[in-house]
CSV table of C-alpha atoms in Angstrom, one decimal:
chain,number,residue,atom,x,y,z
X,1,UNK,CA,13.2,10.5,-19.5
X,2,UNK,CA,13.9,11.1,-15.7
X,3,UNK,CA,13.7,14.3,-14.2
X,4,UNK,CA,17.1,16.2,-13.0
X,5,UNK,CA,18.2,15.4,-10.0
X,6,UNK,CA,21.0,17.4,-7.4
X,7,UNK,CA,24.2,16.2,-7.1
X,8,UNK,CA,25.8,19.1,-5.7
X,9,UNK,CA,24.2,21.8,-3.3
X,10,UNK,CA,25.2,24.9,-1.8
X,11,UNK,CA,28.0,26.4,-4.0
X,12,UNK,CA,28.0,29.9,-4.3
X,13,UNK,CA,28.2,30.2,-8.6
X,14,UNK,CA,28.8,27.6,-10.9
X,15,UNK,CA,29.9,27.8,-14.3
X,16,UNK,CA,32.3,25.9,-16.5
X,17,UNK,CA,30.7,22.4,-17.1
X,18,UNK,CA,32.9,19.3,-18.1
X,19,UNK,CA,33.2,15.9,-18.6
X,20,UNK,CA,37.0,14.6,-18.8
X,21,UNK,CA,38.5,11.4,-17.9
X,22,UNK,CA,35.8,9.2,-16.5
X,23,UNK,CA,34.8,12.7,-13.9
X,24,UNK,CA,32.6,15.9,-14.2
X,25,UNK,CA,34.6,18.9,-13.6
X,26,UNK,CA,33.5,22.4,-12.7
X,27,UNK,CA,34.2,25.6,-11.6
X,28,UNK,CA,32.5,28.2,-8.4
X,29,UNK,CA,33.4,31.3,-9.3
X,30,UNK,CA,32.4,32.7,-6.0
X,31,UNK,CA,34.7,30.5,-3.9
X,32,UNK,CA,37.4,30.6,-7.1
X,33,UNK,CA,38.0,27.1,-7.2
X,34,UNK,CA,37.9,24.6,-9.6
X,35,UNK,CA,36.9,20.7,-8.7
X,36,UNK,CA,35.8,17.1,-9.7
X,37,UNK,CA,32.8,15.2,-8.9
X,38,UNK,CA,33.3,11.2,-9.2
X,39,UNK,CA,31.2,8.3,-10.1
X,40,UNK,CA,30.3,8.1,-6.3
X,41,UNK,CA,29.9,11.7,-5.5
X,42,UNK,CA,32.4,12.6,-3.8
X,43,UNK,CA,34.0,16.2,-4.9
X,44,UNK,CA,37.6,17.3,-4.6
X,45,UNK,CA,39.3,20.5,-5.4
X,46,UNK,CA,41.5,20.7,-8.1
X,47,UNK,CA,43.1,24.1,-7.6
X,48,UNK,CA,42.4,27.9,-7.0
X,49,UNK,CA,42.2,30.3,-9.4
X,50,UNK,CA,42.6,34.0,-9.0
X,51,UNK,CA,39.3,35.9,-10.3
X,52,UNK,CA,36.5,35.0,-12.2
X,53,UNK,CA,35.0,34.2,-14.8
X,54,UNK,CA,37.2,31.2,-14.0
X,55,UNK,CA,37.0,28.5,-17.4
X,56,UNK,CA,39.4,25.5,-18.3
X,57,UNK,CA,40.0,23.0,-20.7
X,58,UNK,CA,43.2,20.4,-21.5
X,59,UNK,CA,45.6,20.5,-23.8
X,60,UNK,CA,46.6,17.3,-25.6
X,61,UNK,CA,49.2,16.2,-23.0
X,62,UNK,CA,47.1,16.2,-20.5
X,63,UNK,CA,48.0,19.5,-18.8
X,64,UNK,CA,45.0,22.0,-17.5
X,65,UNK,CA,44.7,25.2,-19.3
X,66,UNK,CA,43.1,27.6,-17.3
X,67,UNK,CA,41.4,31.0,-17.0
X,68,UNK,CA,41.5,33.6,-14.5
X,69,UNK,CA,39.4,36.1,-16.4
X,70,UNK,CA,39.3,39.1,-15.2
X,71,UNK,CA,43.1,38.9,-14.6
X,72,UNK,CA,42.9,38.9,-18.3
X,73,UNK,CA,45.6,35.6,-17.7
X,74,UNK,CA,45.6,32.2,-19.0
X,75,UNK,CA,47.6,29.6,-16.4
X,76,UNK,CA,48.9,25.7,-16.8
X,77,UNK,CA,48.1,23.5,-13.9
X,78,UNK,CA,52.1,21.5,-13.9
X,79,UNK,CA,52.2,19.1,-11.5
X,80,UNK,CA,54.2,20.0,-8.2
X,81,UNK,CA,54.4,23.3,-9.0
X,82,UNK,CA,50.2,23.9,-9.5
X,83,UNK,CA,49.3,27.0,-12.1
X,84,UNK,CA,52.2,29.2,-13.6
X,85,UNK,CA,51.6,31.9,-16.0
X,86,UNK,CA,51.3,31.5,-19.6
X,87,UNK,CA,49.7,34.1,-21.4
X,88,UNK,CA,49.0,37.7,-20.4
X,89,UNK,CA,45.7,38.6,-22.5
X,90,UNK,CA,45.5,42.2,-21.3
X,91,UNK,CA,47.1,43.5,-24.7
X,92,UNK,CA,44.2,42.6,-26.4
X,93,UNK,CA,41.1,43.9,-24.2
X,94,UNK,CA,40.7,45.2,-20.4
X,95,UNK,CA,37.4,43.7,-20.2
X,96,UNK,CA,36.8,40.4,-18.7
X,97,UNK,CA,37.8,37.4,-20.6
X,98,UNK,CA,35.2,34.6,-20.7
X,99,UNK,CA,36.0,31.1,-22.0
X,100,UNK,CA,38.8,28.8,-23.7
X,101,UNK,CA,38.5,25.8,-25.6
X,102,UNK,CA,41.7,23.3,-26.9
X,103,UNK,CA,42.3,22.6,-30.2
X,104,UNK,CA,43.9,19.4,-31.2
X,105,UNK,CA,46.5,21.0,-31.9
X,106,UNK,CA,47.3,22.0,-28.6
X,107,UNK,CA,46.3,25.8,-30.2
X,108,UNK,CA,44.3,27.2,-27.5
X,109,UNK,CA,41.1,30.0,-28.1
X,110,UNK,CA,39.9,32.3,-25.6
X,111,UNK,CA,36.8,34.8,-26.0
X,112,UNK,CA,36.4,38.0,-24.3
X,113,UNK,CA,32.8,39.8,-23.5
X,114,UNK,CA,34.7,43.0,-24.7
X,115,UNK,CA,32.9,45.3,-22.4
X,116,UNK,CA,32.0,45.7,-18.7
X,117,UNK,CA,29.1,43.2,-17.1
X,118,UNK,CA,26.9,46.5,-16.4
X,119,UNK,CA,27.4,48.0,-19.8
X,120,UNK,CA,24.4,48.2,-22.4
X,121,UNK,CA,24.7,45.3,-24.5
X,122,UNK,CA,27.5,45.7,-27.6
X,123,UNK,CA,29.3,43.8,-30.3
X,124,UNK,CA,32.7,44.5,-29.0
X,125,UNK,CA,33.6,40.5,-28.1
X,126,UNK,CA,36.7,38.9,-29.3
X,127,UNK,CA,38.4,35.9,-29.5
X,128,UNK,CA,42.3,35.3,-29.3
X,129,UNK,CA,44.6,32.9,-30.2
X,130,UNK,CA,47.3,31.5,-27.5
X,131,UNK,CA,49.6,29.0,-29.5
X,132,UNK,CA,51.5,26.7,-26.9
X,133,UNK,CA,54.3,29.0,-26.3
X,134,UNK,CA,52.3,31.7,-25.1
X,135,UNK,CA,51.9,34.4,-28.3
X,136,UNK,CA,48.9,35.4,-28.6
X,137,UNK,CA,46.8,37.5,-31.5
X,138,UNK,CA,43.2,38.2,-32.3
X,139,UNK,CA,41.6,36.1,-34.7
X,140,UNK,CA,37.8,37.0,-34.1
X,141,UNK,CA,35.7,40.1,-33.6
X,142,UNK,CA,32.6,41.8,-33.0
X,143,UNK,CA,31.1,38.9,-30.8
X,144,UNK,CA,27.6,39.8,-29.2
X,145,UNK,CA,28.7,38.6,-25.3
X,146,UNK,CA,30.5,35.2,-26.7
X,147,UNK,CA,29.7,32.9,-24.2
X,148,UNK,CA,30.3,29.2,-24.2
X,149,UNK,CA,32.7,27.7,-27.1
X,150,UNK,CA,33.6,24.2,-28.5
X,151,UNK,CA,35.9,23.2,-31.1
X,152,UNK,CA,34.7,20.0,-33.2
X,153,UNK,CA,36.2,16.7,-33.3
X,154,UNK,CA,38.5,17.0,-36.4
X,155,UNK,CA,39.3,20.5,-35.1
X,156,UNK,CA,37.7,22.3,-38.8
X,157,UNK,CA,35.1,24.4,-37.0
X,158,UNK,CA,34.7,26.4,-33.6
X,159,UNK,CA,31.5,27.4,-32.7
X,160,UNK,CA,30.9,30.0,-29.8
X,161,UNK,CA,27.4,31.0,-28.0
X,162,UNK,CA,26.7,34.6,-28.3
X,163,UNK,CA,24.2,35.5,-25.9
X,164,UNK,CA,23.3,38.8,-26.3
X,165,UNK,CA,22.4,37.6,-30.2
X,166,UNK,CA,20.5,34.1,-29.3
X,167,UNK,CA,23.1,32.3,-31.6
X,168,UNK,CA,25.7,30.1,-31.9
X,169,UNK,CA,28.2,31.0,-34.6
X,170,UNK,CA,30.3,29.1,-36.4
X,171,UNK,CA,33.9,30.0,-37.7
X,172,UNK,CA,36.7,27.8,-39.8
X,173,UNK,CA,40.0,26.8,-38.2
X,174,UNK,CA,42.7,27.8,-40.9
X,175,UNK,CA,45.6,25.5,-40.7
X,176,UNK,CA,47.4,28.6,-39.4
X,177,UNK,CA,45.3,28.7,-36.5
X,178,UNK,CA,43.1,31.8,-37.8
X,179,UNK,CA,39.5,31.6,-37.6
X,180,UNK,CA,37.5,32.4,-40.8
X,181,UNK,CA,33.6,33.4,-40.2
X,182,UNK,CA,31.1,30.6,-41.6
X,183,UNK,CA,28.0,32.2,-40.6
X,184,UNK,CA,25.3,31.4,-37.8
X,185,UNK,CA,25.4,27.1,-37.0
X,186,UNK,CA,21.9,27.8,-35.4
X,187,UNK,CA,19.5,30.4,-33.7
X,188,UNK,CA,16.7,30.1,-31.3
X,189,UNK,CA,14.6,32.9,-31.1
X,190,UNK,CA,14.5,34.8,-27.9
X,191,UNK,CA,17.2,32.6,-26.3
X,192,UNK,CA,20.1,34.0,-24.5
X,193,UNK,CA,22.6,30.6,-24.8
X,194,UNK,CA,25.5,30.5,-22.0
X,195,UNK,CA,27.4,27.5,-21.7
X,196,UNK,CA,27.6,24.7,-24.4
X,197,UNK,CA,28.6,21.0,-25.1
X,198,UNK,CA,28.1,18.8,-28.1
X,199,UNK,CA,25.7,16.5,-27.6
X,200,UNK,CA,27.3,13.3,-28.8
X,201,UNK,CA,25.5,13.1,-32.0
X,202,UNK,CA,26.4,16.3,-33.9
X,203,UNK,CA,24.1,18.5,-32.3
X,204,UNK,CA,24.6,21.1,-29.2
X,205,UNK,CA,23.5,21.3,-25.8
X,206,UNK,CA,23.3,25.1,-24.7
X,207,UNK,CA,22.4,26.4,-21.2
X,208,UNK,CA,20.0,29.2,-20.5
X,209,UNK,CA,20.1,31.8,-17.1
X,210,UNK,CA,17.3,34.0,-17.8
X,211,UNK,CA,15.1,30.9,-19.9
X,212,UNK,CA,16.1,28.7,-17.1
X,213,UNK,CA,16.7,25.8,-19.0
X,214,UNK,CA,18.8,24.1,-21.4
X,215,UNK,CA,17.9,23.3,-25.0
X,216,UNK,CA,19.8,20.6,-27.6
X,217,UNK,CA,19.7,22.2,-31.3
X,218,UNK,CA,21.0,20.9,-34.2
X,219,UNK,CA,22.6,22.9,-36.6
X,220,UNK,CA,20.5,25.2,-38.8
X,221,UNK,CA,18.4,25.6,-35.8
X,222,UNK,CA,15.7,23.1,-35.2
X,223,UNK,CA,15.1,22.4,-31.6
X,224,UNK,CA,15.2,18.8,-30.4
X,225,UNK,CA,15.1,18.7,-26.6
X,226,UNK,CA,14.5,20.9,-23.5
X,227,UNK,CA,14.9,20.7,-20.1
X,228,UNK,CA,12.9,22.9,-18.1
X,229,UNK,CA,15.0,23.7,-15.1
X,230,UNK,CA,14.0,26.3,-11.7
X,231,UNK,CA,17.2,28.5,-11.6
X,232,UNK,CA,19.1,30.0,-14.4
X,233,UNK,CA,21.4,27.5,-15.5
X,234,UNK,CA,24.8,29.0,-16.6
X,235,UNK,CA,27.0,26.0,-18.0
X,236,UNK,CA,26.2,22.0,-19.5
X,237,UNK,CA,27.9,19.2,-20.6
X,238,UNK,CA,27.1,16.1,-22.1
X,239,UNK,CA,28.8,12.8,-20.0
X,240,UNK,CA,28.3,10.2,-17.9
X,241,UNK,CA,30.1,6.5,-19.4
X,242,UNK,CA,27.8,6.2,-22.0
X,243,UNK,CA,27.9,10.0,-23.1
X,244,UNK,CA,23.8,9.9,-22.3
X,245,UNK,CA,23.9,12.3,-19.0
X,246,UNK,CA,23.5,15.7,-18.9
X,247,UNK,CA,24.8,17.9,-16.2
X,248,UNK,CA,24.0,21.4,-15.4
X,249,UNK,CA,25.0,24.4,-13.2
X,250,UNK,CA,22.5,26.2,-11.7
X,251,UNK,CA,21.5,28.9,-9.7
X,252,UNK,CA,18.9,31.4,-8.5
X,253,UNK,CA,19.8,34.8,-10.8
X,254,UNK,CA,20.4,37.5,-10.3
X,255,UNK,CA,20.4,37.1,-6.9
X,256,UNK,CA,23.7,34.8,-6.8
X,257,UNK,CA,25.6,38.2,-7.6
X,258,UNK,CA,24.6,39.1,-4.2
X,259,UNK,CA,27.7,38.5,-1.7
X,260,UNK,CA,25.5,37.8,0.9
X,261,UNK,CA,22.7,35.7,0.0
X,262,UNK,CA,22.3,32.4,0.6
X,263,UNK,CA,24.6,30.0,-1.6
X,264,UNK,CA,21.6,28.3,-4.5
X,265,UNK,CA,24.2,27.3,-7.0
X,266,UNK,CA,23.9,23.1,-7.7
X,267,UNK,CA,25.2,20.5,-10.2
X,268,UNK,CA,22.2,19.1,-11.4
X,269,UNK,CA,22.0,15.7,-13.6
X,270,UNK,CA,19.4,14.3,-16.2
X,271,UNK,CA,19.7,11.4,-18.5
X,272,UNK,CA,19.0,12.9,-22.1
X,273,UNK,CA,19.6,9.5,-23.9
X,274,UNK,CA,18.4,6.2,-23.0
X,275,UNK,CA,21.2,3.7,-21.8
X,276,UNK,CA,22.5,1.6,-24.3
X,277,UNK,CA,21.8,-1.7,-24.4
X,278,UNK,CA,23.9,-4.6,-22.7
């Protein structure tokens, strides 16, 4: 396979990974903006976003769900009138909220670390429900640091990285919108997973800051691929026309918490799978 390659340079930290509608999306949470990257590499901003962490997903009619974490507020990008509130999370925890992901549904789940970045590590993480008209409620608890989240295809199962437990869990969508526990979809020893994307072939792609890599698992565990990267690399996702790309946000840690040193976060690209044939 080819070796990763920079499409993007000098952002300050960059998290959030996507691929939606022919682009890659992603997020600085530095400069609190959210943009695109094109087939031809050029980048445009898609909006500003209050604080960070700063995550976003879509809701089935095409509407941007974003949000502004430690606002503890989820906002709807409307066109002409750009984000409006439309859920205040605060009720639930005062810590900083983390990531969202869209059922099919249009239900929307958000996790929260459930404890202050300097803390000593603790299983106080949650996640919430926010149903389309803004009510929210907890349906998950005692997360270790849930990280990056995905809901599956038929919307059945959510899995969600917990980093401080090198695992990604896996729960059961109730037709009410609850989440039931199903136990651990996979664990790699020693690994600290951030970010995550499915792979395109039932397994997961999950990015690594401290390992500085990313690694493709399949569930139960085994380890299929990994990319060996030189920064921590905070966020992934699977794209490109074919599905077969994988990009990646990276950065020097911990020294991108440092306001003033220089800006090391890049979107970096790989092919993971081999172009399909004409």
């Amino acid at each position: 396979m080819e070796q990763a390659t920079t499409l993007v340079s000098g952002l300050g930290m960059g998290e959030s990974a996507r691929w939606h509608g022919g682009e890659f999306y992603f997020a600085d949470w530095t400069a609190g903006t959210i943009s695109a990257l094109d087939a031809v590499g050029n980048v445009r901003r898609i909006t500003g976003v209050p604080s960070f962490p700063i995550t976003f997903d879509w809701l089935p009619d095409g509407r941007m769900a974003v949000v502004s974490g430690a606002d503890g507020s989820v906002l709807l990008e409307v066109p002409h009138a750009g984000l409006i509130p439309l859920a205040d999370l605060r009720g639930l925890s005062a810590h900083p909220w983390n990531e969202i992901a869209v059922h099919p549904s249009g239900n929307m789940y958000v996790n929260g670390i459930g404890q202050d970045y300097a803390g000593e590590p603790r299983n106080n993480g949650l996640i919430a429900l926010i149903r389309p008209d803004g009510s929210v409620r907890q349906v998950a608890g005692n997360l270790a640091f849930p990280n990056g989240m995905l809901i599956s295809a038929d919307g059945n199962t959510l899995v969600v990285a917990e980093s401080y437990a090198g695992r990604l869990s896996s729960f059961t969508v109730r037709p009410d919108g609850s989440l039931e526990p199903a136990g651990t979809w996979a664990a790699v020893e020693g690994s600290a997973p951030d970010g995550i994307s499915w792979d395109g072939s039932g397994g997961i792609w999950f990015a690594e800051v401290p390992g500085e890599r990313c690694v493709r698992v399949q569930e139960g565990g085994e380890v299929l691929q990994t990319i060996d990267l030189e920064d921590g690399c905070f966020s992934c996702a699977a794209g490109g026309d074919d599905g077969g790309l994988l990009f990646m946000m990276t950065a020097q840690w911990p020294q991108v918490m440092d306001p003033g040193y220089e800006k090391t976060g890049r979107v970096m690209v790989q092919r993971v799978r081999p172009p399909a044939l004409p």
